[in-house]
PDB file of C-alpha atoms and ligand atoms in Angstrom:
ATOM      1  CA  UNK A   1      -8.400 -24.082  17.099  1.00 53.00           C
ATOM      2  CA  UNK A   2     -10.602 -22.186  14.494  1.00 59.00           C
ATOM      3  CA  UNK A   3     -14.195 -22.174  15.902  1.00 57.00           C
ATOM      4  CA  UNK A   4     -13.491 -21.137  19.656  1.00 53.00           C
ATOM      5  CA  UNK A   5     -14.468 -17.582  19.815  1.00 52.00           C
ATOM      6  CA  UNK A   6     -12.037 -15.777  22.005  1.00 54.00           C
ATOM      7  CA  UNK A   7     -13.124 -13.322  24.625  1.00 52.00           C
ATOM      8  CA  UNK A   8     -12.287  -9.839  23.196  1.00 55.00           C
ATOM      9  CA  UNK A   9     -10.605  -7.065  24.952  1.00 55.00           C
ATOM     10  CA  UNK A  10     -11.686  -3.444  24.605  1.00 55.00           C
ATOM     11  CA  UNK A  11     -10.347  -1.568  21.734  1.00 58.00           C
ATOM     12  CA  UNK A  12      -6.918  -0.246  22.684  1.00 70.00           C
ATOM     13  CA  UNK A  13      -5.469   1.492  19.818  1.00 76.00           C
ATOM     14  CA  UNK A  14      -5.267   5.120  20.357  1.00 75.00           C
ATOM     15  CA  UNK A  15      -6.318   6.735  17.131  1.00 82.00           C
ATOM     16  CA  UNK A  16      -5.867  10.576  16.440  1.00 83.00           C
ATOM     17  CA  UNK A  17      -9.006  11.531  14.667  1.00 86.00           C
ATOM     18  CA  UNK A  18      -9.344  14.246  11.956  1.00 90.00           C
ATOM     19  CA  UNK A  19      -5.984  13.741  10.510  1.00 93.00           C
ATOM     20  CA  UNK A  20      -6.862  11.744   7.313  1.00 95.00           C
ATOM     21  CA  UNK A  21      -7.969  14.087   4.524  1.00 95.00           C
ATOM     22  CA  UNK A  22      -9.540  13.522   0.959  1.00 96.00           C
ATOM     23  CA  UNK A  23      -9.020  16.768  -0.812  1.00 96.00           C
ATOM     24  CA  UNK A  24     -10.768  16.229  -4.120  1.00 93.00           C
ATOM     25  CA  UNK A  25     -13.360  18.155  -5.940  1.00 88.00           C
ATOM     26  CA  UNK A  26     -16.791  16.812  -5.903  1.00 85.00           C
ATOM     27  CA  UNK A  27     -17.960  15.137  -8.934  1.00 79.00           C
ATOM     28  CA  UNK A  28     -14.598  13.972 -10.277  1.00 84.00           C
ATOM     29  CA  UNK A  29     -14.169  10.072 -10.927  1.00 91.00           C
ATOM     30  CA  UNK A  30     -11.398   9.680  -8.364  1.00 94.00           C
ATOM     31  CA  UNK A  31     -13.896  10.676  -5.582  1.00 94.00           C
ATOM     32  CA  UNK A  32     -16.495   8.316  -6.784  1.00 93.00           C
ATOM     33  CA  UNK A  33     -13.808   5.735  -7.070  1.00 96.00           C
ATOM     34  CA  UNK A  34     -13.267   6.231  -3.256  1.00 97.00           C
ATOM     35  CA  UNK A  35     -16.790   6.263  -2.489  1.00 95.00           C
ATOM     36  CA  UNK A  36     -17.348   3.055  -4.333  1.00 96.00           C
ATOM     37  CA  UNK A  37     -14.762   1.187  -2.311  1.00 98.00           C
ATOM     38  CA  UNK A  38     -15.864   2.945   0.937  1.00 98.00           C
ATOM     39  CA  UNK A  39     -12.659   4.663   1.759  1.00 98.00           C
ATOM     40  CA  UNK A  40     -13.279   7.589   4.012  1.00 98.00           C
ATOM     41  CA  UNK A  41     -11.190  10.001   5.879  1.00 97.00           C
ATOM     42  CA  UNK A  42     -11.730   7.844   8.859  1.00 96.00           C
ATOM     43  CA  UNK A  43      -9.871   5.188   6.964  1.00 97.00           C
ATOM     44  CA  UNK A  44      -7.202   7.575   6.428  1.00 98.00           C
ATOM     45  CA  UNK A  45      -6.891   8.333   9.967  1.00 97.00           C
ATOM     46  CA  UNK A  46      -6.220   4.794  10.301  1.00 97.00           C
ATOM     47  CA  UNK A  47      -3.755   4.814   7.567  1.00 98.00           C
ATOM     48  CA  UNK A  48      -1.732   7.635   9.090  1.00 97.00           C
ATOM     49  CA  UNK A  49      -1.677   6.026  12.400  1.00 96.00           C
ATOM     50  CA  UNK A  50      -0.285   2.810  10.585  1.00 97.00           C
ATOM     51  CA  UNK A  51       2.686   4.805   9.213  1.00 97.00           C
ATOM     52  CA  UNK A  52       5.101   4.517  12.251  1.00 96.00           C
ATOM     53  CA  UNK A  53       4.638   0.750  12.090  1.00 97.00           C
ATOM     54  CA  UNK A  54       5.170   0.730   8.195  1.00 98.00           C
ATOM     55  CA  UNK A  55       8.120   2.837   8.710  1.00 97.00           C
ATOM     56  CA  UNK A  56       9.924   0.801  11.084  1.00 97.00           C
ATOM     57  CA  UNK A  57       9.640  -2.230   8.761  1.00 98.00           C
ATOM     58  CA  UNK A  58      10.372  -0.605   5.641  1.00 98.00           C
ATOM     59  CA  UNK A  59      13.808  -2.366   4.997  1.00 97.00           C
ATOM     60  CA  UNK A  60      11.820  -5.630   5.712  1.00 96.00           C
ATOM     61  CA  UNK A  61       9.230  -5.080   3.168  1.00 97.00           C
ATOM     62  CA  UNK A  62      11.647  -3.713   0.515  1.00 97.00           C
ATOM     63  CA  UNK A  63      13.550  -6.770   0.793  1.00 95.00           C
ATOM     64  CA  UNK A  64      10.857  -9.225   0.627  1.00 94.00           C
ATOM     65  CA  UNK A  65       9.216  -7.154  -2.396  1.00 94.00           C
ATOM     66  CA  UNK A  66      12.519  -7.568  -4.303  1.00 94.00           C
ATOM     67  CA  UNK A  67      12.910 -11.100  -3.435  1.00 93.00           C
ATOM     68  CA  UNK A  68       9.430 -11.878  -4.824  1.00 93.00           C
ATOM     69  CA  UNK A  69      10.189 -10.010  -7.942  1.00 93.00           C
ATOM     70  CA  UNK A  70      13.596 -11.740  -8.320  1.00 91.00           C
ATOM     71  CA  UNK A  71      11.896 -15.017  -8.796  1.00 93.00           C
ATOM     72  CA  UNK A  72      10.594 -14.018 -12.136  1.00 96.00           C
ATOM     73  CA  UNK A  73      13.349 -13.681 -14.622  1.00 96.00           C
ATOM     74  CA  UNK A  74      11.327 -11.353 -17.016  1.00 97.00           C
ATOM     75  CA  UNK A  75      11.136  -8.912 -14.072  1.00 97.00           C
ATOM     76  CA  UNK A  76      14.744  -9.262 -13.153  1.00 95.00           C
ATOM     77  CA  UNK A  77      15.353  -8.266 -16.670  1.00 96.00           C
ATOM     78  CA  UNK A  78      13.248  -5.393 -16.681  1.00 97.00           C
ATOM     79  CA  UNK A  79      14.922  -4.115 -13.445  1.00 95.00           C
ATOM     80  CA  UNK A  80      18.407  -4.786 -14.818  1.00 94.00           C
ATOM     81  CA  UNK A  81      17.498  -2.766 -18.124  1.00 96.00           C
ATOM     82  CA  UNK A  82      15.773   0.242 -16.343  1.00 96.00           C
ATOM     83  CA  UNK A  83      17.100   0.512 -12.741  1.00 94.00           C
ATOM     84  CA  UNK A  84      19.195  -0.919  -9.996  1.00 93.00           C
ATOM     85  CA  UNK A  85      18.042  -2.921  -6.850  1.00 90.00           C
ATOM     86  CA  UNK A  86      19.232  -0.327  -4.627  1.00 94.00           C
ATOM     87  CA  UNK A  87      17.111   2.304  -6.404  1.00 95.00           C
ATOM     88  CA  UNK A  88      14.274   0.227  -6.594  1.00 94.00           C
ATOM     89  CA  UNK A  89      14.130  -0.587  -3.011  1.00 95.00           C
ATOM     90  CA  UNK A  90      14.656   3.197  -2.154  1.00 97.00           C
ATOM     91  CA  UNK A  91      11.883   4.093  -4.341  1.00 96.00           C
ATOM     92  CA  UNK A  92       9.569   1.608  -3.028  1.00 97.00           C
ATOM     93  CA  UNK A  93      10.449   2.632   0.649  1.00 98.00           C
ATOM     94  CA  UNK A  94       9.828   6.516  -0.215  1.00 98.00           C
ATOM     95  CA  UNK A  95       6.597   5.578  -1.911  1.00 98.00           C
ATOM     96  CA  UNK A  96       5.057   3.380   0.852  1.00 97.00           C
ATOM     97  CA  UNK A  97       5.730   6.227   3.453  1.00 97.00           C
ATOM     98  CA  UNK A  98       3.882   8.497   1.445  1.00 97.00           C
ATOM     99  CA  UNK A  99       1.148   5.990   0.769  1.00 97.00           C
ATOM    100  CA  UNK A 100       0.634   5.951   4.595  1.00 98.00           C
ATOM    101  CA  UNK A 101       0.554   9.835   5.107  1.00 97.00           C
ATOM    102  CA  UNK A 102      -3.242   9.673   5.161  1.00 97.00           C
ATOM    103  CA  UNK A 103      -3.995  12.449   2.687  1.00 98.00           C
ATOM    104  CA  UNK A 104      -5.443  11.966  -0.779  1.00 98.00           C
ATOM    105  CA  UNK A 105      -5.443  14.978  -2.965  1.00 97.00           C
ATOM    106  CA  UNK A 106      -4.706  15.812  -6.502  1.00 95.00           C
ATOM    107  CA  UNK A 107      -0.909  15.635  -5.956  1.00 96.00           C
ATOM    108  CA  UNK A 108      -1.426  11.974  -4.753  1.00 97.00           C
ATOM    109  CA  UNK A 109      -3.533  11.183  -7.846  1.00 96.00           C
ATOM    110  CA  UNK A 110      -1.087  12.848 -10.157  1.00 96.00           C
ATOM    111  CA  UNK A 111       2.052  10.945  -8.851  1.00 97.00           C
ATOM    112  CA  UNK A 112       0.246   7.909  -9.317  1.00 97.00           C
ATOM    113  CA  UNK A 113      -0.560   8.588 -12.928  1.00 96.00           C
ATOM    114  CA  UNK A 114       3.182   9.368 -13.259  1.00 97.00           C
ATOM    115  CA  UNK A 115       4.069   6.113 -11.871  1.00 97.00           C
ATOM    116  CA  UNK A 116       1.738   4.345 -14.119  1.00 96.00           C
ATOM    117  CA  UNK A 117       3.126   5.897 -17.062  1.00 97.00           C
ATOM    118  CA  UNK A 118       6.583   4.732 -15.960  1.00 97.00           C
ATOM    119  CA  UNK A 119       5.656   1.201 -15.560  1.00 97.00           C
ATOM    120  CA  UNK A 120       4.032   1.235 -18.972  1.00 96.00           C
ATOM    121  CA  UNK A 121       7.284   2.839 -20.615  1.00 97.00           C
ATOM    122  CA  UNK A 122       9.354  -0.185 -18.926  1.00 97.00           C
ATOM    123  CA  UNK A 123       7.119  -2.639 -20.324  1.00 97.00           C
ATOM    124  CA  UNK A 124       5.809  -4.056 -16.869  1.00 97.00           C
ATOM    125  CA  UNK A 125       2.854  -6.558 -17.551  1.00 97.00           C
ATOM    126  CA  UNK A 126      -0.206  -5.892 -15.557  1.00 96.00           C
ATOM    127  CA  UNK A 127      -0.281  -9.587 -14.098  1.00 97.00           C
ATOM    128  CA  UNK A 128       3.066  -9.016 -12.376  1.00 97.00           C
ATOM    129  CA  UNK A 129       2.208  -5.581 -11.269  1.00 96.00           C
ATOM    130  CA  UNK A 130      -0.920  -6.870  -9.566  1.00 97.00           C
ATOM    131  CA  UNK A 131       1.240  -9.932  -8.140  1.00 96.00           C
ATOM    132  CA  UNK A 132       3.543  -7.344  -6.576  1.00 96.00           C
ATOM    133  CA  UNK A 133       0.781  -5.431  -5.004  1.00 97.00           C
ATOM    134  CA  UNK A 134      -0.640  -8.577  -3.453  1.00 96.00           C
ATOM    135  CA  UNK A 135       2.752  -9.338  -1.932  1.00 95.00           C
ATOM    136  CA  UNK A 136       3.083  -5.866  -0.676  1.00 97.00           C
ATOM    137  CA  UNK A 137      -0.568  -6.258   0.782  1.00 98.00           C
ATOM    138  CA  UNK A 138       0.629  -9.346   2.667  1.00 97.00           C
ATOM    139  CA  UNK A 139       3.761  -7.597   4.163  1.00 97.00           C
ATOM    140  CA  UNK A 140       1.369  -4.763   5.294  1.00 98.00           C
ATOM    141  CA  UNK A 141      -1.116  -7.379   7.022  1.00 98.00           C
ATOM    142  CA  UNK A 142       1.772  -9.090   8.617  1.00 97.00           C
ATOM    143  CA  UNK A 143       3.000  -5.782  10.007  1.00 97.00           C
ATOM    144  CA  UNK A 144      -0.449  -5.005  11.421  1.00 97.00           C
ATOM    145  CA  UNK A 145      -1.158  -8.271  13.076  1.00 97.00           C
ATOM    146  CA  UNK A 146       2.397  -7.980  14.726  1.00 96.00           C
ATOM    147  CA  UNK A 147       1.584  -4.806  16.108  1.00 96.00           C
ATOM    148  CA  UNK A 148      -2.062  -4.640  17.098  1.00 96.00           C
ATOM    149  CA  UNK A 149      -3.462  -7.193  19.438  1.00 93.00           C
ATOM    150  CA  UNK A 150      -7.074  -6.311  19.372  1.00 93.00           C
ATOM    151  CA  UNK A 151      -9.272  -8.049  16.720  1.00 94.00           C
ATOM    152  CA  UNK A 152     -11.314  -4.885  16.162  1.00 93.00           C
ATOM    153  CA  UNK A 153      -8.182  -2.809  15.494  1.00 95.00           C
ATOM    154  CA  UNK A 154      -6.591  -5.357  13.386  1.00 96.00           C
ATOM    155  CA  UNK A 155      -9.923  -5.621  11.087  1.00 96.00           C
ATOM    156  CA  UNK A 156     -10.228  -1.950  10.954  1.00 97.00           C
ATOM    157  CA  UNK A 157      -6.447  -1.633  10.023  1.00 97.00           C
ATOM    158  CA  UNK A 158      -6.642  -4.343   7.503  1.00 98.00           C
ATOM    159  CA  UNK A 159      -9.641  -2.927   5.899  1.00 98.00           C
ATOM    160  CA  UNK A 160      -7.967   0.345   5.611  1.00 98.00           C
ATOM    161  CA  UNK A 161      -4.877  -1.084   4.192  1.00 98.00           C
ATOM    162  CA  UNK A 162      -6.623  -2.931   1.364  1.00 98.00           C
ATOM    163  CA  UNK A 163      -8.816   0.137   0.584  1.00 98.00           C
ATOM    164  CA  UNK A 164      -5.538   2.321  -0.032  1.00 98.00           C
ATOM    165  CA  UNK A 165      -3.856  -0.519  -1.970  1.00 98.00           C
ATOM    166  CA  UNK A 166      -6.953  -1.186  -3.935  1.00 98.00           C
ATOM    167  CA  UNK A 167      -7.339   2.699  -4.832  1.00 98.00           C
ATOM    168  CA  UNK A 168      -3.734   2.721  -5.892  1.00 98.00           C
ATOM    169  CA  UNK A 169      -4.367  -0.293  -8.058  1.00 97.00           C
ATOM    170  CA  UNK A 170      -7.467   1.563  -9.664  1.00 97.00           C
ATOM    171  CA  UNK A 171      -5.279   4.656 -10.539  1.00 96.00           C
ATOM    172  CA  UNK A 172      -2.197   2.658 -11.779  1.00 95.00           C
ATOM    173  CA  UNK A 173      -3.657  -0.047 -13.723  1.00 91.00           C
ATOM    174  CA  UNK A 174      -6.587   2.001 -15.398  1.00 84.00           C
TER     175      UNK A 174
HETATM  176  C1  HEM B   1       9.670   2.839 -10.910  1.00 82.67           C
HETATM  177  C2  HEM B   1       6.316   1.682  -7.467  1.00 82.67           C
HETATM  178  C3  HEM B   1       5.985  -2.919  -9.145  1.00 82.67           C
HETATM  179  C4  HEM B   1      10.040  -2.066 -11.652  1.00 82.67           C
HETATM  180  C5  HEM B   1       8.613   2.929  -9.688  1.00 82.67           C
HETATM  181  C6  HEM B   1       8.493   4.065  -9.061  1.00 82.67           C
HETATM  182  C7  HEM B   1       7.518   3.683  -7.985  1.00 82.67           C
HETATM  183  C8  HEM B   1       7.289   2.316  -8.131  1.00 82.67           C
HETATM  184  C9  HEM B   1       7.119   4.726  -6.940  1.00 82.67           C
HETATM  185  C10 HEM B   1       9.026   5.490  -9.338  1.00 82.67           C
HETATM  186  C11 HEM B   1       8.438   6.209 -10.389  1.00 82.67           C
HETATM  187  C12 HEM B   1       8.828   7.468 -10.527  1.00 82.67           C
HETATM  188  O1  HEM B   1      10.358   7.808 -10.314  1.00 82.67           O
HETATM  189  O2  HEM B   1       8.266   8.447 -11.190  1.00 82.67           O
HETATM  190  C13 HEM B   1       5.953   0.338  -7.653  1.00 82.67           C
HETATM  191  C14 HEM B   1       5.011  -0.192  -6.665  1.00 82.67           C
HETATM  192  C15 HEM B   1       4.715  -1.385  -7.416  1.00 82.67           C
HETATM  193  C16 HEM B   1       5.731  -1.519  -8.457  1.00 82.67           C
HETATM  194  C17 HEM B   1       4.109   0.419  -5.710  1.00 82.67           C
HETATM  195  C18 HEM B   1       3.848  -2.594  -7.016  1.00 82.67           C
HETATM  196  C19 HEM B   1       3.549  -2.843  -5.805  1.00 82.67           C
HETATM  197  C20 HEM B   1       6.895  -3.031  -9.967  1.00 82.67           C
HETATM  198  C21 HEM B   1       7.361  -4.148 -10.425  1.00 82.67           C
HETATM  199  C22 HEM B   1       8.523  -4.161 -11.103  1.00 82.67           C
HETATM  200  C23 HEM B   1       8.852  -2.619 -11.101  1.00 82.67           C
HETATM  201  C24 HEM B   1       6.521  -5.674 -10.220  1.00 82.67           C
HETATM  202  C25 HEM B   1       9.147  -5.077 -11.926  1.00 82.67           C
HETATM  203  C26 HEM B   1      10.037  -4.888 -12.925  1.00 82.67           C
HETATM  204  C27 HEM B   1      10.115  -0.502 -11.691  1.00 82.67           C
HETATM  205  C28 HEM B   1      11.255   0.170 -12.312  1.00 82.67           C
HETATM  206  C29 HEM B   1      11.174   1.259 -12.237  1.00 82.67           C
HETATM  207  C30 HEM B   1      10.018   1.340 -11.297  1.00 82.67           C
HETATM  208  C31 HEM B   1      12.269  -0.516 -13.288  1.00 82.67           C
HETATM  209  C32 HEM B   1      11.821   2.611 -12.763  1.00 82.67           C
HETATM  210  C33 HEM B   1      13.323   2.874 -12.430  1.00 82.67           C
HETATM  211  C34 HEM B   1      13.571   3.476 -10.808  1.00 82.67           C
HETATM  212  O3  HEM B   1      12.721   4.233 -10.364  1.00 82.67           O
HETATM  213  O4  HEM B   1      14.613   2.900 -10.506  1.00 82.67           O
HETATM  214  N1  HEM B   1       7.910   1.772  -9.097  1.00 82.67           N
HETATM  215  N2  HEM B   1       6.475  -0.450  -8.677  1.00 82.67           N
HETATM  216  N3  HEM B   1       7.910  -2.027 -10.427  1.00 82.67           N
HETATM  217  N4  HEM B   1       9.379   0.251 -10.933  1.00 82.67           N
HETATM  218 FE1  HEM B   1       7.913  -0.031  -9.900  1.00 82.67          FE
END
């Protein structure tokens, strides 16, 4: 039932604080982009704390990601022309683990710019890129809900996950 407000338990998720790091120079655009979406080092603490849950389900995420891509013949063709299923899954898993380390620095930004160039090179249309991000986000939200029972924790985690995905989109879709 949608309208019954459940009695909340106290926040239970034990978050290590001070691990998340933003190491970017003041005044550069990427730092302003983070500020615009309110992605703080506290969010990165949360992102880091989510990493073990993501790690545990990497295969599930990669399989679902590939199943989604497969449904669009033009994407299947791009993959067959430029890569293999196994390589793509491996790349995605590695990338996701890195996305959840909780550090955003110049290396993080440069890597995303390289990835963006790679997708331009293979001719990936933006609409499919965005669709893939959406499906990735849904997998991440499912994992959060499965692992965290407290509503405040879930909200905090989902907010942090949407911010990191959005930031990544800002970098690769520019
Ligand atoms: C390459 C991530 C969407 C096809 C890559 C790389 C990463 C990545 C990390 C490796 C880049 C490098 O080696 O420098 C992502 C993420 C996506 C996404 C996070 C969105 C959520 C897509 C989509 C396709 C695709 C929708 C569909 C065709 C490829 C191909 C390569 C590649 C063919 C190059 C070959 C390879 O590394 O095996 N992607 N990608 N990607 N991506 Fe994506």
